[in-house]
CSV table of C-alpha atoms in Angstrom, one decimal:
chain,number,residue,atom,x,y,z
V,191,MET,CA,99.5,94.9,82.2
V,192,THR,CA,97.7,96.9,84.8
V,193,VAL,CA,97.5,100.7,85.1
V,194,SER,CA,96.3,102.9,87.9
V,195,ASN,CA,96.2,106.6,88.2
V,196,CYS,CA,95.7,108.5,91.6
V,197,ALA,CA,95.8,111.8,90.3
V,198,SER,CA,92.7,111.7,88.3
V,199,ALA,CA,90.9,110.7,91.6
V,200,GLY,CA,91.9,114.1,92.9
V,201,LYS,CA,94.4,113.0,95.6
V,202,SER,CA,97.1,115.6,94.7
V,203,ALA,CA,97.8,118.3,91.9
V,204,SER,CA,101.6,117.9,92.4
V,205,ALA,CA,103.6,117.6,89.4
V,206,PRO,CA,105.7,114.2,88.7
V,207,ALA,CA,109.3,114.2,90.5
V,208,VAL,CA,110.3,110.5,90.6
V,209,ILE,CA,109.7,107.5,88.1
V,210,ALA,CA,110.4,104.5,89.9
V,211,ILE,CA,111.2,101.3,88.5
V,212,ASP,CA,111.6,97.8,89.8
V,213,GLY,CA,112.1,95.2,87.2
V,214,GLY,CA,112.3,91.7,88.2
V,215,ASN,CA,112.6,88.2,86.4
V,216,SER,CA,108.8,87.8,86.5
V,217,LYS,CA,107.2,91.2,86.9
V,218,THR,CA,107.8,94.5,86.4
V,219,GLU,CA,106.6,97.8,88.4
V,220,VAL,CA,106.5,101.6,87.7
V,221,LEU,CA,105.3,104.1,89.9
V,222,VAL,CA,105.1,108.3,89.4
V,223,ILE,CA,105.7,110.0,92.5
V,224,SER,CA,105.3,113.6,93.4
V,225,GLU,CA,108.0,115.1,95.6
V,226,ASP,CA,105.4,115.2,98.4
V,227,GLY,CA,105.2,111.4,98.4
V,228,VAL,CA,101.9,111.0,96.8
V,229,VAL,CA,101.6,108.4,94.0
V,230,LEU,CA,100.3,109.8,90.9
V,231,GLY,CA,100.2,107.1,88.4
V,232,SER,CA,101.4,103.1,88.3
V,233,SER,CA,101.7,100.3,86.0
V,234,ARG,CA,102.5,96.6,86.0
V,235,GLY,CA,103.7,94.2,83.4
V,236,PRO,CA,106.0,91.1,82.8
V,237,GLY,CA,109.6,90.9,83.9
V,238,ALA,CA,112.0,93.2,82.2
V,239,SER,CA,115.5,91.9,83.1
V,240,PRO,CA,118.0,92.8,80.5
V,241,GLN,CA,119.7,89.5,80.9
V,242,ASN,CA,116.5,87.8,79.9
V,243,ILE,CA,115.2,90.1,77.2
V,244,GLY,CA,118.2,92.2,76.1
V,245,VAL,CA,118.9,95.7,76.6
V,246,ALA,CA,116.7,96.8,73.6
V,247,GLY,CA,113.7,94.7,74.7
V,248,CYS,CA,114.2,95.9,78.4
V,249,VAL,CA,114.0,99.7,77.4
V,250,ALA,CA,111.1,99.1,75.1
V,251,ALA,CA,109.2,97.3,77.7
V,252,LEU,CA,110.2,99.9,80.3
V,253,GLU,CA,109.1,102.7,78.1
V,254,ASP,CA,105.8,101.0,77.6
V,255,LEU,CA,105.1,100.8,81.2
V,256,VAL,CA,106.1,104.4,82.0
V,257,LEU,CA,103.8,105.5,79.4
V,258,ALA,CA,101.0,103.8,80.8
V,259,ALA,CA,101.7,105.4,84.2
V,260,PHE,CA,101.5,108.9,82.8
V,261,PRO,CA,98.0,108.8,81.7
V,262,ASP,CA,97.2,112.6,82.5
V,263,PHE,CA,100.5,114.1,81.6
V,264,GLY,CA,100.7,113.6,78.1
V,265,GLN,CA,102.7,110.9,75.8
V,266,LYS,CA,106.2,112.2,76.7
V,267,PRO,CA,107.0,111.2,80.2
V,268,SER,CA,108.9,114.0,82.4
V,269,ALA,CA,110.0,114.0,85.7
V,270,VAL,CA,112.9,115.4,87.8
V,271,HIS,CA,114.6,111.8,88.4
V,272,THR,CA,114.3,108.3,87.3
V,273,SER,CA,115.0,105.6,89.9
V,274,ALA,CA,115.5,102.4,87.9
V,275,TYR,CA,116.3,99.2,89.6
V,276,LEU,CA,116.4,95.5,87.8
V,277,ALA,CA,117.3,92.2,88.0
V,278,GLY,CA,120.2,91.2,85.6
V,279,LEU,CA,122.4,94.2,86.5
V,280,ASP,CA,125.0,92.0,88.1
V,281,PHE,CA,128.4,94.2,86.8
V,282,PRO,CA,129.0,97.6,86.3
V,283,ARG,CA,129.2,97.3,82.6
V,284,GLU,CA,125.5,96.2,82.6
V,285,GLU,CA,124.4,99.0,84.7
V,286,ALA,CA,126.4,101.4,82.1
V,287,VAL,CA,124.7,100.4,79.2
V,288,LEU,CA,121.4,100.2,80.7
V,289,HIS,CA,122.0,103.8,82.1
V,290,ALA,CA,123.0,104.9,78.8
V,291,ALA,CA,120.2,103.6,76.9
V,292,LEU,CA,117.6,104.9,79.6
V,293,ALA,CA,119.1,108.2,79.7
V,294,ALA,CA,118.6,108.6,76.0
V,295,ARG,CA,115.1,108.1,76.3
V,296,GLY,CA,115.1,111.5,78.2
V,297,TRP,CA,112.2,110.9,80.9
V,298,SER,CA,114.0,112.8,83.6
V,299,ASP,CA,116.9,115.3,84.4
V,300,THR,CA,118.4,112.7,86.5
V,301,LEU,CA,118.8,109.0,86.6
V,302,THR,CA,120.0,106.2,89.0
V,303,VAL,CA,120.2,102.7,87.6
V,304,GLY,CA,121.0,99.6,89.9
V,305,ASN,CA,120.4,96.3,90.8
V,306,ASP,CA,116.8,95.4,92.2
V,307,THR,CA,118.4,93.9,95.5
V,308,LEU,CA,119.0,97.5,96.6
V,309,ALA,CA,115.7,98.8,95.8
V,310,LEU,CA,114.2,95.9,98.2
V,311,LEU,CA,117.0,97.2,100.9
V,312,ARG,CA,115.6,100.8,100.5
V,313,ALA,CA,112.1,99.2,100.8
V,314,GLY,CA,112.6,97.9,104.1
V,315,SER,CA,115.0,100.1,105.7
V,316,ALA,CA,116.7,103.8,105.5
V,317,GLY,CA,119.1,102.5,102.9
V,318,VAL,CA,121.6,100.8,105.1
V,319,GLY,CA,121.8,97.1,106.1
V,320,VAL,CA,121.4,93.9,104.4
V,321,ALA,CA,118.8,92.7,101.8
V,322,VAL,CA,118.0,89.2,100.5
V,323,VAL,CA,115.8,88.3,97.5
V,324,CYS,CA,114.4,85.2,96.7
V,325,GLY,CA,111.7,85.1,93.8
V,326,ALA,CA,112.6,83.4,90.6
V,327,GLY,CA,116.3,83.5,91.6
V,328,ILE,CA,118.3,84.5,94.8
V,329,ASN,CA,120.4,87.3,95.5
V,330,GLY,CA,121.8,89.5,98.1
V,331,ALA,CA,123.2,93.0,98.6
V,332,GLY,CA,124.3,95.1,101.5
V,333,VAL,CA,125.2,98.8,102.1
V,334,GLY,CA,127.3,99.9,105.1
V,335,PRO,CA,127.0,103.0,107.1
V,336,ASP,CA,130.0,104.3,105.4
V,337,GLY,CA,128.6,103.7,102.1
V,338,ARG,CA,130.4,100.7,101.1
V,339,VAL,CA,128.5,98.0,98.9
V,340,HIS,CA,128.9,94.4,99.0
V,341,ARG,CA,127.0,92.4,96.3
V,342,PHE,CA,126.8,89.1,94.4
V,343,PRO,CA,126.2,88.2,90.7
V,344,ALA,CA,123.0,86.2,90.4
V,345,LEU,CA,123.9,84.0,87.5
V,346,GLY,CA,122.9,80.7,88.5
V,347,LYS,CA,124.8,77.8,89.2
V,348,ILE,CA,128.2,79.8,87.3
V,349,SER,CA,128.1,82.3,90.3
V,350,GLY,CA,127.2,79.6,92.8
V,351,ASP,CA,123.7,80.4,93.6
V,352,TRP,CA,121.2,77.7,94.9
V,353,GLY,CA,117.6,78.4,96.3
V,354,GLY,CA,115.6,80.5,93.6
V,355,GLY,CA,111.9,79.7,93.3
V,356,TYR,CA,112.5,77.8,90.1
V,357,ARG,CA,115.1,75.7,91.4
V,358,LEU,CA,113.3,74.8,94.6
V,359,GLY,CA,110.5,73.7,92.3
V,360,GLU,CA,113.0,71.3,90.7
V,361,GLU,CA,114.2,69.9,93.9
V,362,ALA,CA,110.8,68.9,94.6
V,363,LEU,CA,110.2,67.4,91.4
V,364,TRP,CA,113.6,65.5,91.6
V,365,TRP,CA,112.9,64.0,95.0
V,366,ALA,CA,109.3,63.2,94.0
V,367,VAL,CA,110.7,61.1,91.0
V,368,ARG,CA,113.3,59.3,92.7
V,369,ALA,CA,110.5,58.3,95.3
V,370,GLU,CA,108.5,56.8,92.9
V,371,ASP,CA,110.7,54.7,90.6
V,372,GLY,CA,112.9,53.8,93.9
V,373,ARG,CA,116.1,55.8,93.5
V,374,GLY,CA,115.1,57.9,96.6
V,375,PRO,CA,113.5,57.9,100.0
V,376,ARG,CA,109.8,57.8,100.3
V,377,THR,CA,108.3,61.4,100.5
V,378,ALA,CA,105.0,62.9,100.6
V,379,LEU,CA,106.3,64.9,97.6
V,380,GLN,CA,105.4,61.9,95.3
V,381,ALA,CA,101.8,62.4,95.6
V,382,ALA,CA,101.6,66.0,95.8
V,383,VAL,CA,103.7,66.9,93.0
V,384,ALA,CA,101.7,64.4,90.6
V,385,GLY,CA,98.4,65.9,92.1
V,386,TYR,CA,99.9,69.7,91.0
V,387,PHE,CA,100.4,68.4,87.5
V,388,GLY,CA,97.2,66.4,87.4
V,389,LYS,CA,98.7,63.1,86.6
V,390,PRO,CA,98.5,59.6,87.8
V,391,THR,CA,102.2,59.2,88.1
V,392,LEU,CA,105.7,61.1,88.2
V,393,LEU,CA,106.6,59.3,84.9
V,394,ASP,CA,103.7,61.2,83.1
V,395,VAL,CA,104.7,64.4,84.2
V,396,VAL,CA,108.6,63.6,83.2
V,397,GLN,CA,107.1,62.8,79.7
V,398,GLY,CA,104.7,65.6,79.5
V,399,LEU,CA,107.7,68.1,80.5
V,400,HIS,CA,110.0,66.3,78.1
V,401,PHE,CA,107.5,66.2,75.1
V,402,ASP,CA,106.6,70.0,76.2
V,403,GLU,CA,103.1,69.0,76.8
V,404,ILE,CA,103.5,70.7,80.2
V,405,ASP,CA,104.8,74.1,80.4
V,406,ALA,CA,108.4,73.9,82.1
V,407,ALA,CA,107.9,77.3,83.7
V,408,SER,CA,105.0,75.5,86.0
V,409,ILE,CA,107.7,73.9,87.8
V,410,HIS,CA,108.2,77.3,89.6
V,411,GLY,CA,104.7,76.7,91.1
V,412,LEU,CA,106.0,73.7,92.9
V,413,CYS,CA,107.8,76.0,95.4
V,414,PRO,CA,104.9,76.8,97.8
V,415,LEU,CA,103.9,73.1,97.5
V,416,LEU,CA,107.3,72.3,98.9
V,417,PHE,CA,107.2,74.4,102.0
V,418,ALA,CA,103.7,73.1,102.7
V,419,VAL,CA,104.7,69.3,102.8
V,420,ALA,CA,107.8,70.4,104.5
V,421,ALA,CA,105.5,72.0,107.0
V,422,ALA,CA,103.6,68.9,107.4
V,423,GLY,CA,106.6,67.2,108.8
V,424,ASP,CA,108.2,65.4,105.7
V,425,GLU,CA,111.7,64.9,106.0
V,426,VAL,CA,112.6,65.0,102.7
V,427,ALA,CA,111.1,68.4,101.9
V,428,GLY,CA,112.0,69.5,105.3
V,429,ASP,CA,115.8,68.9,104.5
V,430,VAL,CA,115.3,70.9,101.3
V,431,VAL,CA,114.0,74.1,103.0
V,432,THR,CA,116.5,73.4,105.8
V,433,ARG,CA,119.2,74.1,103.0
V,434,PHE,CA,117.1,77.0,101.5
V,435,VAL,CA,117.0,78.5,105.2
V,436,GLU,CA,121.0,78.0,105.4
V,437,GLU,CA,121.5,79.4,101.7
V,438,VAL,CA,119.7,82.9,102.7
V,439,SER,CA,121.3,83.1,106.1
V,440,VAL,CA,124.7,82.4,104.4
V,441,PHE,CA,123.8,85.5,102.0
V,442,ALA,CA,123.1,87.7,105.1
V,443,ALA,CA,126.0,86.5,107.0
V,444,VAL,CA,128.7,87.3,104.4
V,445,ILE,CA,127.5,90.7,103.8
V,446,LEU,CA,127.4,91.3,107.5
V,447,ARG,CA,131.0,90.2,107.8
V,448,GLU,CA,132.2,91.9,104.8
V,449,LEU,CA,130.5,95.3,105.8
V,450,ASP,CA,131.7,94.8,109.6
V,451,LEU,CA,127.8,95.0,110.7
V,452,THR,CA,128.3,92.3,113.0
V,453,GLU,CA,128.8,94.3,116.2
V,454,ASP,CA,126.1,96.5,115.0
V,455,ALA,CA,122.3,96.6,115.1
V,456,PRO,CA,121.9,96.1,111.2
V,457,GLU,CA,118.4,95.7,109.6
V,458,ILE,CA,118.2,92.7,107.4
V,459,VAL,CA,115.4,92.8,104.8
V,460,LEU,CA,113.8,89.9,103.3
V,461,GLY,CA,111.7,90.1,100.1
V,462,GLY,CA,110.8,88.4,96.7
V,463,GLY,CA,107.9,86.2,96.2
V,464,VAL,CA,109.5,83.0,97.8
V,465,LEU,CA,110.5,84.8,101.0
V,466,THR,CA,107.2,86.8,101.6
V,467,GLY,CA,105.2,83.6,101.4
V,468,VAL,CA,107.3,81.0,103.5
V,469,GLY,CA,105.7,81.5,106.7
V,470,ALA,CA,106.4,82.5,110.2
V,471,PRO,CA,108.3,79.4,111.0
V,472,VAL,CA,110.9,79.5,108.2
V,473,ILE,CA,111.5,83.5,109.0
V,474,ALA,CA,112.1,82.5,112.3
V,475,GLU,CA,114.7,79.9,111.6
V,476,ILE,CA,116.6,82.5,109.4
V,477,GLU,CA,116.4,85.1,112.1
V,478,ARG,CA,117.9,82.8,114.5
V,479,ARG,CA,120.8,82.0,112.0
V,480,CYS,CA,121.2,85.7,111.4
V,481,LEU,CA,121.5,86.5,115.0
V,482,LYS,CA,124.3,84.4,115.5
V,483,VAL,CA,126.4,86.7,113.3
V,484,ALA,CA,125.2,89.7,114.3
V,485,PRO,CA,122.9,89.4,118.0
V,486,ARG,CA,121.6,92.7,117.5
V,487,ALA,CA,120.4,92.5,113.9
V,488,VAL,CA,116.6,93.3,113.2
V,489,VAL,CA,115.3,90.9,110.5
V,490,ARG,CA,112.0,91.7,108.9
V,491,VAL,CA,110.0,90.5,105.8
V,492,VAL,CA,109.4,93.9,103.7
V,493,ASP,CA,106.1,94.8,103.9
V,494,VAL,CA,106.0,97.0,100.8
V,495,ASN,CA,106.8,96.2,97.1
V,496,PRO,CA,110.3,96.8,96.1
V,497,VAL,CA,109.2,99.7,93.6
V,498,VAL,CA,108.4,101.5,96.9
V,499,GLY,CA,112.0,101.2,97.7
V,500,ALA,CA,112.8,102.6,94.2
V,501,ALA,CA,110.5,105.4,94.5
V,502,LEU,CA,112.3,106.2,98.1
V,503,SER,CA,115.6,106.4,96.8
V,504,GLY,CA,114.4,108.7,94.3
V,505,LEU,CA,113.0,111.0,96.8
V,506,ASP,CA,116.4,110.7,98.7
V,507,ALA,CA,118.2,111.8,95.5
V,508,LEU,CA,115.9,114.9,95.4
V,509,GLY,CA,116.4,115.5,99.2
V,510,ALA,CA,112.7,115.0,99.7
V,511,PRO,CA,111.5,115.7,103.4
V,512,GLU,CA,111.2,112.8,105.7
V,513,ALA,CA,107.4,113.3,105.9
V,514,ALA,CA,107.3,112.8,102.0
V,515,LYS,CA,108.8,109.2,102.5
V,516,ALA,CA,106.5,108.2,105.3
V,517,ALA,CA,103.4,109.3,103.3
V,518,LEU,CA,104.7,107.3,100.6
V,519,LYS,CA,105.3,104.3,102.7
V,520,ALA,CA,101.8,104.6,104.4
V,521,ALA,CA,100.1,104.7,101.3
V,522,THR,CA,101.8,101.7,99.9
V,523,GLN,CA,102.2,99.6,102.8
V,524,ARG,CA,100.5,95.8,102.3
V,525,VAL,CA,97.5,95.1,104.4
C-alpha cells in the first residue's frame, strides 16, 4: 500500500468533503478531496472487487485504504460524501449489498456506490457519453443526456466477454504453443513468449504453468508483448489485435445506439491498463470504427486515473463549483 498526504504539505486547510474510491480487479485507489477540489490525502492498494474477495473482504480492504488516506484527520474517517465505484458490481443487487455494508461504516453523510466503468466515464467527460475499460477484464457503460444508463455485466465468457488483459495474454500463449508444436501457423509470438518466461521452449512454459512452477497470473504480462509483436508486423498477433479493436468498438457502438447518441457528438472515453498502453495506431483504428457509428463522436484516452472520476462524481453530488472540479483535474492530470 502507498499513501500520500497533501494537507500536511500545507496545500489546503479545507475539511474533507469527498472520499473517492476506485476499486478495480488489480488495484484500488482512494482520494480524500476538499470541496474546493484539493487532494488532501490518497492511498493505493491491491484490487478490492467484491466478486474476487467477497463483500466483507472488500469492505475491510477499503476501510484500511480510507483510514490510510486520512493520516491527519484521526482514526475515524469523516466526510460529507463517499463516492465508491468498483469492478464486480454488475447487477443492482450487488450494488445494494455493498451500499448497505459501506453505509454501516459511517464514513460520510451520503454515499454513492456504482460500477467502476462509470468512474472512468466521469474521469474523461462531464458524465455523459460512453466509456470502455480494458484492464484485467473488459467492460463498457454509457450515460445519455436524459440520464439513461446502458451497461453490461462483466463476468467472463458467461456474459459474452472477450478481450481483457489476461485473456489477451492467453491468446498470445495459445498461438505461440501451437506454432511450436505444428498445430498453428508460424508466428514471432513463439520466440517472444518463450523469452518472456525465460524458457527455451513453449513446452517448458506449459509444464511450468501446469505444475505451478510459473505463476499463472504472469500470463497477464503477455498482453503488452502481444501488441508489440503485432506492431512489428506479425500476422497472427495482428489478427488478435484486430479482434480486440473490434470488441472495443462493438462495446461503444452498442451503447451509442441504445442511448440514441449516434447523431450527437458523444464523448467516448477509453481507459484501463490495456487501452492506455496500446499506442496511437490501435486507438486510431478504434476511433475510425466508432466514427462509422457516430460521425461526430470525440474519442479520447483518459488522462487521469479513474479515481479522479469518482472524486468528480462526489463533487457533482455536493454541487461543488466548476472551478473546484477543474482544479482537481489539473492537479491529477497525467504528465
